[in-house]
Short mmCIF file of C-alpha atoms in Angstrom, two decimals:
data_model
loop_
_atom_site.label_atom_id
_atom_site.label_comp_id
_atom_site.label_asym_id
_atom_site.label_seq_id
_atom_site.Cartn_x
_atom_site.Cartn_y
_atom_site.Cartn_z
CA MET A 1 40.25 -34.92 -181.33
CA LYS A 2 38.65 -35.32 -177.94
CA ILE A 3 41.41 -36.86 -175.61
CA ILE A 4 41.19 -38.04 -172.03
CA VAL A 5 44.66 -38.03 -170.28
CA ALA A 6 44.17 -40.46 -167.32
CA GLY A 7 46.82 -39.62 -164.76
CA GLY A 8 47.03 -36.22 -166.15
CA ASP A 9 48.23 -34.62 -162.71
CA GLY A 10 51.51 -36.81 -162.89
CA PHE A 11 55.03 -36.66 -164.23
CA CYS A 12 54.26 -37.95 -167.67
CA GLY A 13 50.46 -36.88 -167.92
CA TRP A 14 50.56 -33.29 -166.97
CA PRO A 15 53.11 -32.31 -169.78
CA THR A 16 51.34 -34.63 -172.30
CA ALA A 17 47.89 -33.06 -171.34
CA LEU A 18 49.33 -29.47 -172.02
CA TYR A 19 50.99 -30.38 -175.27
CA LEU A 20 48.05 -32.17 -176.64
CA SER A 21 45.92 -28.90 -175.73
CA LYS A 22 48.45 -26.75 -177.47
CA GLN A 23 48.25 -28.87 -180.43
CA GLY A 24 44.55 -27.90 -180.72
CA HIS A 25 42.97 -31.14 -179.26
CA ASP A 26 40.25 -30.95 -176.69
CA VAL A 27 41.71 -32.46 -173.69
CA ALA A 28 40.21 -33.69 -170.46
CA ILE A 29 42.41 -34.87 -167.36
CA LEU A 30 41.24 -37.77 -165.22
CA ASP A 31 43.08 -38.31 -161.94
CA ASN A 32 42.56 -39.41 -158.35
CA LEU A 33 45.41 -37.35 -157.18
CA VAL A 34 46.79 -40.34 -155.25
CA ARG A 35 50.48 -39.43 -156.24
CA ARG A 36 50.30 -36.47 -154.13
CA LYS A 37 48.99 -38.52 -151.09
CA ILE A 38 51.89 -41.12 -151.59
CA ASP A 39 54.30 -38.12 -151.12
CA ASN A 40 52.88 -37.76 -147.67
CA GLU A 41 52.95 -41.53 -147.01
CA LEU A 42 56.64 -41.58 -147.98
CA HIS A 43 57.48 -38.39 -146.22
CA SER A 44 58.80 -37.08 -149.52
CA ASN A 45 58.09 -34.41 -151.97
CA SER A 46 58.84 -33.09 -155.48
CA VAL A 47 61.95 -30.87 -155.87
CA THR A 48 59.94 -28.56 -157.82
CA PRO A 49 56.93 -26.89 -156.10
CA ILE A 50 53.65 -28.18 -157.55
CA ALA A 51 50.51 -26.39 -157.66
CA THR A 52 47.10 -27.87 -157.20
CA LEU A 53 45.46 -29.39 -160.28
CA GLU A 54 42.89 -26.64 -160.22
CA GLU A 55 45.44 -23.98 -160.14
CA ARG A 56 47.52 -25.69 -163.03
CA VAL A 57 44.54 -25.85 -165.50
CA ASN A 58 43.27 -22.26 -164.66
CA LYS A 59 46.84 -20.93 -165.26
CA TRP A 60 46.95 -22.87 -168.61
CA LYS A 61 43.56 -21.23 -169.59
CA GLU A 62 44.71 -17.74 -168.58
CA LEU A 63 47.95 -18.04 -170.57
CA THR A 64 46.40 -19.85 -173.65
CA GLY A 65 42.74 -19.48 -173.62
CA LYS A 66 42.54 -23.29 -173.87
CA GLU A 67 40.34 -25.23 -171.31
CA ILE A 68 41.43 -28.54 -169.95
CA LYS A 69 38.50 -30.26 -168.33
CA THR A 70 39.22 -32.12 -165.08
CA PHE A 71 37.52 -35.41 -163.72
CA VAL A 72 38.73 -36.18 -160.10
CA GLY A 73 38.12 -39.76 -159.28
CA ASP A 74 39.34 -43.22 -159.69
CA LEU A 75 39.40 -45.69 -162.57
CA ASN A 76 38.47 -48.52 -160.19
CA HIS A 77 35.23 -46.89 -159.49
CA HIS A 78 33.40 -48.05 -162.77
CA ASP A 79 30.21 -45.75 -162.09
CA PHE A 80 32.56 -42.61 -162.17
CA LEU A 81 34.37 -43.81 -165.19
CA THR A 82 31.05 -44.44 -166.94
CA GLN A 83 30.12 -40.88 -166.27
CA VAL A 84 33.21 -39.60 -167.69
CA PHE A 85 32.90 -41.54 -170.87
CA THR A 86 29.18 -40.54 -171.26
CA GLN A 87 30.02 -36.76 -170.72
CA PHE A 88 33.21 -36.34 -172.61
CA LYS A 89 32.80 -38.99 -175.50
CA PRO A 90 36.53 -39.44 -175.94
CA ASP A 91 38.11 -40.19 -179.44
CA ALA A 92 41.35 -41.34 -177.60
CA PHE A 93 42.02 -42.43 -174.12
CA VAL A 94 45.74 -41.96 -172.95
CA HIS A 95 46.19 -44.22 -169.87
CA PHE A 96 48.96 -43.10 -167.62
CA ALA A 97 46.92 -43.50 -164.49
CA GLU A 98 48.73 -46.49 -162.72
CA GLN A 99 51.19 -46.85 -159.72
CA ARG A 100 54.40 -46.50 -161.74
CA SER A 101 57.14 -47.39 -159.02
CA ALA A 102 58.82 -50.70 -159.07
CA PRO A 103 60.27 -50.15 -155.55
CA TYR A 104 56.91 -49.09 -154.23
CA SER A 105 55.39 -52.31 -155.29
CA MET A 106 58.02 -54.26 -153.48
CA ILE A 107 57.63 -52.43 -150.12
CA ASP A 108 55.58 -55.14 -148.55
CA ARG A 109 52.42 -57.49 -149.43
CA GLU A 110 50.05 -54.45 -148.98
CA HIS A 111 51.91 -52.40 -151.54
CA ALA A 112 52.27 -55.28 -153.98
CA VAL A 113 48.50 -55.86 -153.80
CA TYR A 114 47.62 -52.40 -154.08
CA THR A 115 49.83 -51.88 -157.16
CA GLN A 116 48.34 -54.93 -159.00
CA THR A 117 44.86 -54.29 -157.90
CA ASN A 118 44.90 -50.53 -158.90
CA ASN A 119 46.71 -50.99 -162.27
CA VAL A 120 45.18 -54.24 -163.51
CA MET A 121 41.34 -53.58 -162.34
CA GLY A 122 41.59 -49.98 -163.35
CA ASN A 123 42.81 -50.87 -166.82
CA LEU A 124 40.00 -53.49 -167.15
CA ASN A 125 37.36 -50.87 -166.30
CA VAL A 126 38.74 -48.71 -168.96
CA LEU A 127 38.49 -51.64 -171.47
CA TYR A 128 34.90 -52.15 -170.61
CA ALA A 129 34.07 -48.53 -170.75
CA ILE A 130 35.42 -48.39 -174.31
CA LYS A 131 33.54 -51.54 -175.26
CA GLU A 132 30.14 -50.32 -173.92
CA LEU A 133 30.41 -46.54 -174.51
CA ALA A 134 32.95 -45.69 -176.96
CA PRO A 135 33.69 -48.59 -179.33
CA ASP A 136 35.67 -46.45 -181.82
CA CYS A 137 37.87 -44.86 -178.92
CA HIS A 138 41.60 -45.56 -179.29
CA LEU A 139 43.35 -46.82 -176.36
CA ILE A 140 46.94 -45.40 -175.80
CA LYS A 141 48.24 -47.32 -172.92
CA LEU A 142 51.29 -46.63 -171.10
CA GLY A 143 53.30 -49.88 -170.91
CA THR A 144 57.07 -50.27 -169.87
CA MET A 145 60.11 -51.71 -171.58
CA GLY A 146 60.83 -53.41 -168.14
CA GLU A 147 58.06 -55.96 -169.17
CA TYR A 148 60.65 -57.60 -171.51
CA GLY A 149 63.34 -57.86 -168.90
CA THR A 150 66.98 -58.25 -170.25
CA PRO A 151 67.00 -61.36 -172.53
CA ASN A 152 70.01 -62.56 -174.25
CA ILE A 153 68.49 -61.80 -177.79
CA ASP A 154 67.27 -58.53 -179.30
CA ILE A 155 64.02 -57.18 -177.92
CA GLU A 156 61.64 -56.77 -180.86
CA GLU A 157 58.57 -54.53 -180.68
CA GLY A 158 55.93 -56.46 -179.07
CA TYR A 159 56.03 -59.66 -181.27
CA ILE A 160 58.49 -62.08 -182.41
CA GLU A 161 58.65 -64.83 -185.17
CA ILE A 162 59.30 -68.11 -183.75
CA GLU A 163 60.23 -71.40 -185.65
CA HIS A 164 59.71 -74.38 -183.57
CA LYS A 165 59.80 -78.19 -184.96
CA GLY A 166 59.40 -77.18 -188.39
CA ARG A 167 56.46 -74.71 -187.78
CA LYS A 168 56.52 -70.90 -187.77
CA ASP A 169 54.37 -68.32 -185.88
CA THR A 170 54.55 -64.78 -184.80
CA LEU A 171 53.93 -64.61 -181.11
CA PRO A 172 54.01 -61.95 -178.33
CA TYR A 173 57.41 -61.29 -177.17
CA PRO A 174 58.15 -63.20 -174.00
CA LYS A 175 58.04 -61.15 -170.76
CA GLN A 176 60.63 -61.34 -167.86
CA PRO A 177 59.19 -58.56 -165.65
CA GLY A 178 61.54 -57.47 -162.47
CA SER A 179 58.78 -56.52 -159.91
CA PHE A 180 55.37 -56.69 -159.12
CA TYR A 181 54.73 -53.21 -160.68
CA HIS A 182 56.22 -54.55 -163.96
CA LEU A 183 54.21 -57.76 -163.71
CA SER A 184 51.04 -55.53 -163.34
CA LYS A 185 51.94 -53.94 -166.73
CA VAL A 186 52.47 -57.49 -168.32
CA HIS A 187 48.92 -58.33 -167.13
CA ASP A 188 47.62 -55.22 -168.65
CA SER A 189 49.15 -56.09 -171.91
CA HIS A 190 47.46 -59.49 -171.93
CA ASN A 191 44.23 -58.12 -171.11
CA ILE A 192 44.31 -55.37 -173.72
CA GLN A 193 45.33 -57.93 -176.42
CA PHE A 194 42.47 -60.29 -175.48
CA ALA A 195 39.91 -57.41 -175.48
CA CYS A 196 41.20 -56.20 -178.93
CA LYS A 197 40.67 -59.86 -180.25
CA ILE A 198 37.22 -60.30 -178.85
CA TRP A 199 35.65 -56.91 -179.02
CA GLY A 200 37.52 -55.39 -181.85
CA ILE A 201 38.99 -52.53 -179.55
CA ARG A 202 41.85 -50.44 -181.25
CA ALA A 203 44.80 -50.22 -178.79
CA THR A 204 48.50 -48.96 -178.90
CA ASP A 205 50.78 -50.23 -176.11
CA LEU A 206 53.62 -47.82 -175.53
CA ASN A 207 56.36 -49.77 -173.99
CA GLN A 208 58.32 -46.78 -172.48
CA GLY A 209 61.73 -46.61 -171.39
CA ILE A 210 62.82 -44.74 -168.23
CA VAL A 211 61.94 -41.15 -168.54
CA TYR A 212 64.33 -38.43 -167.69
CA GLY A 213 64.02 -34.65 -167.99
CA LEU A 214 61.66 -32.10 -166.55
CA HIS A 215 60.55 -29.19 -168.69
CA THR A 216 58.67 -29.09 -171.94
CA GLU A 217 57.92 -25.98 -173.91
CA GLU A 218 54.47 -25.71 -172.28
CA THR A 219 55.60 -26.29 -168.64
CA LYS A 220 58.12 -23.61 -168.91
CA GLN A 221 55.56 -20.93 -169.40
CA ASP A 222 54.97 -20.33 -165.83
CA PRO A 223 55.97 -21.71 -162.51
CA VAL A 224 52.48 -22.86 -161.77
CA LEU A 225 52.73 -25.08 -164.66
CA ASN A 226 55.93 -26.80 -163.19
CA ASN A 227 56.18 -30.57 -163.78
CA ARG A 228 57.18 -32.65 -160.77
CA LEU A 229 60.65 -33.80 -160.23
CA ASP A 230 61.10 -37.00 -157.98
CA TYR A 231 64.53 -37.73 -156.40
CA ASP A 232 63.78 -40.28 -153.65
CA GLY A 233 64.90 -44.09 -153.74
CA VAL A 234 61.19 -45.07 -154.34
CA TYR A 235 60.01 -42.70 -157.12
CA GLY A 236 63.33 -41.25 -158.32
CA THR A 237 64.47 -42.69 -161.76
CA ALA A 238 68.34 -43.34 -162.05
CA LEU A 239 69.33 -40.09 -163.83
CA ASN A 240 67.04 -37.74 -161.92
CA ARG A 241 68.25 -39.30 -158.72
CA PHE A 242 71.93 -38.82 -159.63
CA ILE A 243 71.27 -35.11 -160.40
CA ASN A 244 69.62 -34.41 -157.25
CA GLN A 245 72.43 -36.10 -155.31
CA ALA A 246 74.97 -33.94 -157.27
CA ALA A 247 72.96 -30.84 -156.40
CA ILE A 248 73.23 -31.59 -152.62
CA GLU A 249 76.95 -32.75 -152.98
CA HIS A 250 76.05 -36.39 -152.18
CA ASP A 251 77.95 -39.37 -153.55
CA LEU A 252 76.14 -40.76 -156.59
CA THR A 253 74.94 -44.20 -155.45
CA VAL A 254 75.15 -46.74 -158.11
CA TYR A 255 73.37 -50.02 -157.49
CA GLY A 256 75.82 -53.08 -157.61
CA SER A 257 78.23 -53.06 -160.61
CA GLY A 258 76.38 -50.27 -162.61
CA LYS A 259 76.45 -52.48 -165.75
CA GLN A 260 72.81 -52.80 -165.71
CA THR A 261 71.48 -51.34 -169.06
CA ARG A 262 68.12 -49.83 -169.61
CA ALA A 263 66.23 -47.76 -172.31
CA PHE A 264 65.76 -44.04 -171.83
CA LEU A 265 63.92 -41.01 -173.41
CA ASN A 266 63.42 -37.33 -172.72
CA ILE A 267 59.93 -36.20 -171.35
CA GLU A 268 59.62 -34.12 -174.60
CA ASP A 269 59.65 -37.25 -176.55
CA THR A 270 56.98 -38.80 -174.25
CA VAL A 271 54.54 -36.29 -175.05
CA ARG A 272 55.40 -36.40 -178.86
CA CYS A 273 55.20 -40.14 -179.01
CA VAL A 274 51.72 -40.00 -177.43
CA GLU A 275 50.66 -37.42 -180.20
CA ILE A 276 51.97 -39.60 -182.88
CA ALA A 277 49.99 -42.61 -181.64
CA ALA A 278 46.84 -40.51 -181.36
CA GLU A 279 47.11 -39.16 -184.75
CA ASN A 280 47.89 -42.64 -186.31
CA PRO A 281 45.59 -44.82 -184.46
CA ALA A 282 45.61 -48.58 -184.60
CA GLU A 283 43.04 -50.26 -186.58
CA PRO A 284 39.83 -51.97 -185.17
CA GLY A 285 40.82 -55.20 -183.34
CA GLU A 286 44.54 -54.34 -183.57
CA PHE A 287 46.78 -54.58 -180.63
CA ARG A 288 49.80 -52.64 -181.65
CA VAL A 289 53.17 -52.39 -179.74
CA PHE A 290 55.70 -49.59 -179.94
CA ASN A 291 59.01 -49.52 -178.04
CA GLN A 292 58.98 -45.86 -176.81
CA PHE A 293 62.64 -44.99 -176.19
CA THR A 294 65.41 -43.28 -177.90
CA GLU A 295 68.73 -44.47 -176.24
CA TRP A 296 69.96 -46.85 -173.86
CA PHE A 297 72.70 -46.49 -171.16
CA SER A 298 74.23 -48.42 -168.14
CA VAL A 299 73.68 -46.97 -164.81
CA LYS A 300 77.41 -46.38 -164.58
CA GLU A 301 77.20 -44.37 -167.83
CA LEU A 302 74.71 -42.20 -166.32
CA ALA A 303 76.68 -41.55 -163.11
CA ASP A 304 79.68 -40.84 -165.14
CA LYS A 305 77.70 -38.27 -167.36
CA VAL A 306 76.33 -36.50 -164.08
CA GLN A 307 79.59 -36.46 -162.37
CA LYS A 308 81.27 -34.77 -165.46
CA VAL A 309 78.71 -32.01 -165.70
CA ALA A 310 78.61 -31.47 -162.01
CA LYS A 311 82.40 -30.93 -162.04
CA GLU A 312 82.02 -28.50 -164.94
CA GLU A 313 79.63 -26.53 -162.68
CA GLY A 314 82.18 -26.53 -159.63
CA ILE A 315 80.56 -29.56 -157.91
CA ASP A 316 82.85 -32.46 -156.87
CA VAL A 317 81.00 -35.69 -156.32
CA SER A 318 82.18 -39.17 -156.15
CA ILE A 319 80.58 -42.32 -157.52
CA ASP A 320 79.79 -44.88 -154.78
CA ASN A 321 79.05 -48.51 -155.81
CA MET A 322 76.67 -49.88 -153.10
CA GLU A 323 74.93 -53.19 -152.51
CA ASN A 324 72.16 -53.39 -154.96
CA PRO A 325 68.75 -53.47 -153.25
CA ARG A 326 67.17 -55.28 -156.33
CA VAL A 327 67.26 -58.78 -157.57
CA GLU A 328 68.40 -58.29 -161.20
CA ALA A 329 71.16 -59.29 -163.70
CA GLU A 330 73.94 -56.80 -163.71
CA ASP A 331 76.06 -57.88 -166.48
CA HIS A 332 73.82 -58.66 -169.50
CA TYR A 333 73.23 -58.33 -173.16
CA TYR A 334 70.85 -55.30 -174.09
CA SER A 335 69.70 -54.40 -177.61
CA ALA A 336 66.20 -53.17 -178.40
CA VAL A 337 64.40 -52.22 -181.55
CA ASN A 338 62.73 -48.86 -181.81
CA THR A 339 61.69 -48.10 -185.36
CA LYS A 340 57.94 -47.72 -185.43
CA LEU A 341 57.74 -44.32 -183.79
CA ARG A 342 60.73 -43.10 -185.82
CA ASP A 343 59.06 -44.21 -188.96
CA LEU A 344 55.96 -42.19 -187.94
CA GLY A 345 57.92 -39.11 -187.51
CA LEU A 346 59.54 -39.06 -184.08
CA GLU A 347 62.73 -36.88 -184.05
CA PRO A 348 64.53 -37.68 -180.64
CA HIS A 349 65.86 -35.36 -178.08
CA LEU A 350 69.10 -36.92 -176.93
CA LEU A 351 70.65 -36.98 -173.56
CA THR A 352 73.30 -34.18 -173.83
CA ASP A 353 75.35 -32.40 -171.26
CA GLU A 354 73.17 -29.37 -171.63
CA VAL A 355 70.09 -31.50 -170.71
CA ILE A 356 71.83 -32.61 -167.54
CA LYS A 357 73.05 -28.96 -166.71
CA ASP A 358 69.74 -27.59 -167.14
CA MET A 359 68.27 -30.21 -164.68
CA LEU A 360 70.99 -29.73 -162.25
CA GLN A 361 70.43 -26.03 -162.20
CA THR A 362 66.77 -26.39 -161.59
CA VAL A 363 67.52 -28.78 -158.63
CA ILE A 364 70.08 -26.38 -157.21
CA ASP A 365 67.52 -23.61 -157.46
CA HIS A 366 65.30 -25.72 -155.14
CA LYS A 367 67.68 -27.68 -153.20
CA ASP A 368 66.35 -26.42 -149.84
CA ARG A 369 63.40 -28.59 -150.66
CA VAL A 370 65.44 -31.85 -150.99
CA ILE A 371 64.88 -34.20 -147.94
CA LYS A 372 68.47 -35.71 -147.73
CA ASP A 373 67.56 -38.85 -145.94
CA ASN A 374 65.39 -39.87 -149.07
CA VAL A 375 68.21 -39.91 -151.52
CA LEU A 376 69.17 -43.48 -150.59
CA PRO A 377 67.16 -46.57 -151.32
CA SER A 378 64.87 -47.76 -148.60
CA VAL A 379 63.20 -50.72 -150.29
CA THR A 380 64.83 -54.14 -150.99
CA TRP A 381 63.67 -56.92 -153.32
CA LYS A 382 64.35 -59.59 -150.80
#
């Protein structure tokens, strides 16, 4: 298949592009490289050194003989996107190209507006490009489990059957997002569903849990193919942040009680889930939703796991419950359904001590790159 990976220079997009290329697909990366610029804005960095996109794809071709085309530009520039669709003629469009940090979207008005404008308008441009230039192209859109929030009932896969005053209907599952970033994903989902209904577009919304991990079989082939590893209080997700804190012998900072529970998956499962969606496309007019995660943990459980592995490696760190910078329920019910991807063949990589140990060793190898002031939160919801 001819597959565009938008956001293919990023944490999820880069290993996905390599994996799909290895599997024999004709892959192109579309990216505006803004994530690299945001590092400069935040005075932050990836713990792992990251080569330029050009160096990355050239190394991949040198190692495998497979070419990944690159288009550097912005989804919010519709003329650019039109040229990409016209030249490449994609069978599938994998859409990772959005501002993905909840804290970043909560910094101030400017960052909230940027997040929603970038994400929602860019996604609308993709929908119009598919309608006008590639009507059979399958949109594989990265959503988030954070769209659902933490309801006091089980979270279904996109839809729920409701009985009200003697009548029944199957409706989109209610959304309770927890940041302006998560709200942008909800708006995307509504726009995609509407486009499927009126234009007959085929789309799969992958409501992904929090991704942990670093390496895939493809990124391990050469240091130039390194994936990025974020650790700061803005882009660093809980597990990755704890591992980086342990590597520099900093207390593991748990927000609030630590009882907040979220869905997680390994980066190796992210790339496989995208492949499954691509090879089993939605029908024309279908807005299909997969809950893309493999396990769920409380924040405190993650900190305990990292503390245990660190101790086995000779590193003693304490767990520090700090005031929660977010506005969120800390003691809540959490149970979510995730059967559709498993039914299509997903075999999960689970969070083992060995996975944590491997990540911890990587950070230790590069801990001179960790900016210690960045490991604590700097953004508050209020």
